Amino acid sequence: MDVKLRVWRQKNAGSHGTFEMYEAKDINPNMSFLEMLDVVNEGLTKAGKEPIAFDHDCREGICGMCSCVINGEPHGPEYKVATCQTYMRSFKDGETITVEPFRAKAFPLIKDLVVNRSAFDRIIAAGGFISASTGSAPDGNAMPVPKQDSDLAMDAAACIGCGACVAACKNASAMLFVSAKVSHLNILPQGKPEKDKRALAMVEQMDKEGFGSCTVTGSCEAVCPKGISLSFIAKMNRDYFVAMVKSGK
Ligand code: SF4
Ligand code: FES
């Protein structure tokens, strides 16, 4: 198949960006979207031109590095998949595909399709951990966890920290990401001792980073490659409210 690409090119955060047109010819429909970009970049490099910068790592939907907005949708047209799991067979032969970076004030652009998502790392560093003493692995039955809780915690822990939820939200809210990260620890007995501190610290850091507020439109859930549910936002709001009351803030 042949496709035309309308790609956002921008040298760095301080320069003016613009869309540029490229052609990708003889593309195998079973190639991933990123493999197609590799082919385009090979051609650009051979022609002595600057290749398109884009983020990627695992290319199997687990690391959260890939981050393109394809035809206006973070991670592209397929449901519950990351950009690296989007295949060219999802597009029509001859189609013009628009490719942009995730756009949000809290994700400053680095180059072309690459944005800086270290705001997420700082939110995790604020409270996305448990302060347990390490040592040898505890006995599996030492702390029983109800099946319902372990399932729910696993659902929340599926978040790969990609930031598509922020890119899809009209307010660039990070509530879906933060609620997943707060919840997967707050639900488990090991995370409960620091539950209040965690909810307060992570929400405060999220606000400091300049993410917008949540107006529950659900656009985040719709683009999330891991299907993180909006219900985690409601859960985090409850945890945060309880923590605020207890702390007398
Ligand atoms: S909640 Fe979903 S969209 Fe948001 S960072 Fe996690 S995996 Fe990505
Ligand atoms: S490259 Fe790792 S999730 Fe896409």
PDB file of N, CA, C and O in Angstrom, residues 13 15 19 49 97 113 149 157 194 234-235:
ATOM      1  N   ALA A  13      11.795  23.031  21.156  1.00  0.00           N
ATOM      2  CA  ALA A  13      10.659  23.722  21.790  1.00  0.00           C
ATOM      3  C   ALA A  13      10.611  25.204  21.428  1.00  0.00           C
ATOM      4  O   ALA A  13       9.526  25.793  21.352  1.00  0.00           O
ATOM      5  N   SER A  15      11.525  26.609  18.562  1.00  0.00           N
ATOM      6  CA  SER A  15      11.367  26.951  17.141  1.00  0.00           C
ATOM      7  C   SER A  15       9.907  26.804  16.697  1.00  0.00           C
ATOM      8  O   SER A  15       9.074  26.244  17.415  1.00  0.00           O
ATOM      9  N   PHE A  19       3.616  21.371   9.521  1.00  0.00           N
ATOM     10  CA  PHE A  19       3.380  20.048   8.934  1.00  0.00           C
ATOM     11  C   PHE A  19       4.181  19.923   7.641  1.00  0.00           C
ATOM     12  O   PHE A  19       4.210  20.860   6.839  1.00  0.00           O
ATOM     13  N   LYS A  49      18.553  13.786   4.474  1.00  0.00           N
ATOM     14  CA  LYS A  49      17.629  14.665   5.212  1.00  0.00           C
ATOM     15  C   LYS A  49      17.495  14.200   6.652  1.00  0.00           C
ATOM     16  O   LYS A  49      17.796  13.049   6.983  1.00  0.00           O
ATOM     17  N   ILE A  97      -2.344  10.488   6.067  1.00  0.00           N
ATOM     18  CA  ILE A  97      -2.387  10.299   7.531  1.00  0.00           C
ATOM     19  C   ILE A  97      -1.672  11.460   8.213  1.00  0.00           C
ATOM     20  O   ILE A  97      -0.519  11.769   7.884  1.00  0.00           O
ATOM     21  N   LEU A 113       7.963  14.614  16.994  1.00  0.00           N
ATOM     22  CA  LEU A 113       6.860  13.913  17.650  1.00  0.00           C
ATOM     23  C   LEU A 113       7.215  13.520  19.088  1.00  0.00           C
ATOM     24  O   LEU A 113       6.477  12.772  19.728  1.00  0.00           O
ATOM     25  N   ASP A 149      -9.966  -7.391  45.424  1.00  0.00           N
ATOM     26  CA  ASP A 149      -9.003  -6.294  45.567  1.00  0.00           C
ATOM     27  C   ASP A 149      -7.790  -6.510  44.674  1.00  0.00           C
ATOM     28  O   ASP A 149      -7.293  -5.570  44.045  1.00  0.00           O
ATOM     29  N   ALA A 157      -2.946  -1.220  37.824  1.00  0.00           N
ATOM     30  CA  ALA A 157      -1.506  -1.322  37.565  1.00  0.00           C
ATOM     31  C   ALA A 157      -1.199  -1.526  36.087  1.00  0.00           C
ATOM     32  O   ALA A 157      -0.046  -1.432  35.675  1.00  0.00           O
ATOM     33  N   GLU A 194       0.266   4.111  53.842  1.00  0.00           N
ATOM     34  CA  GLU A 194       0.619   5.437  53.301  1.00  0.00           C
ATOM     35  C   GLU A 194      -0.461   5.978  52.358  1.00  0.00           C
ATOM     36  O   GLU A 194      -0.189   6.898  51.575  1.00  0.00           O
ATOM     37  N   ALA A 234     -12.973   8.422  40.318  1.00  0.00           N
ATOM     38  CA  ALA A 234     -13.924   8.574  41.430  1.00  0.00           C
ATOM     39  C   ALA A 234     -13.307   8.033  42.718  1.00  0.00           C
ATOM     40  O   ALA A 234     -13.423   8.628  43.797  1.00  0.00           O
ATOM     41  N   LYS A 235     -12.591   6.911  42.605  1.00  0.00           N
ATOM     42  CA  LYS A 235     -11.967   6.301  43.777  1.00  0.00           C
ATOM     43  C   LYS A 235     -10.877   7.212  44.342  1.00  0.00           C
ATOM     44  O   LYS A 235     -10.790   7.430  45.553  1.00  0.00           O
TER      45      LYS A 235
END
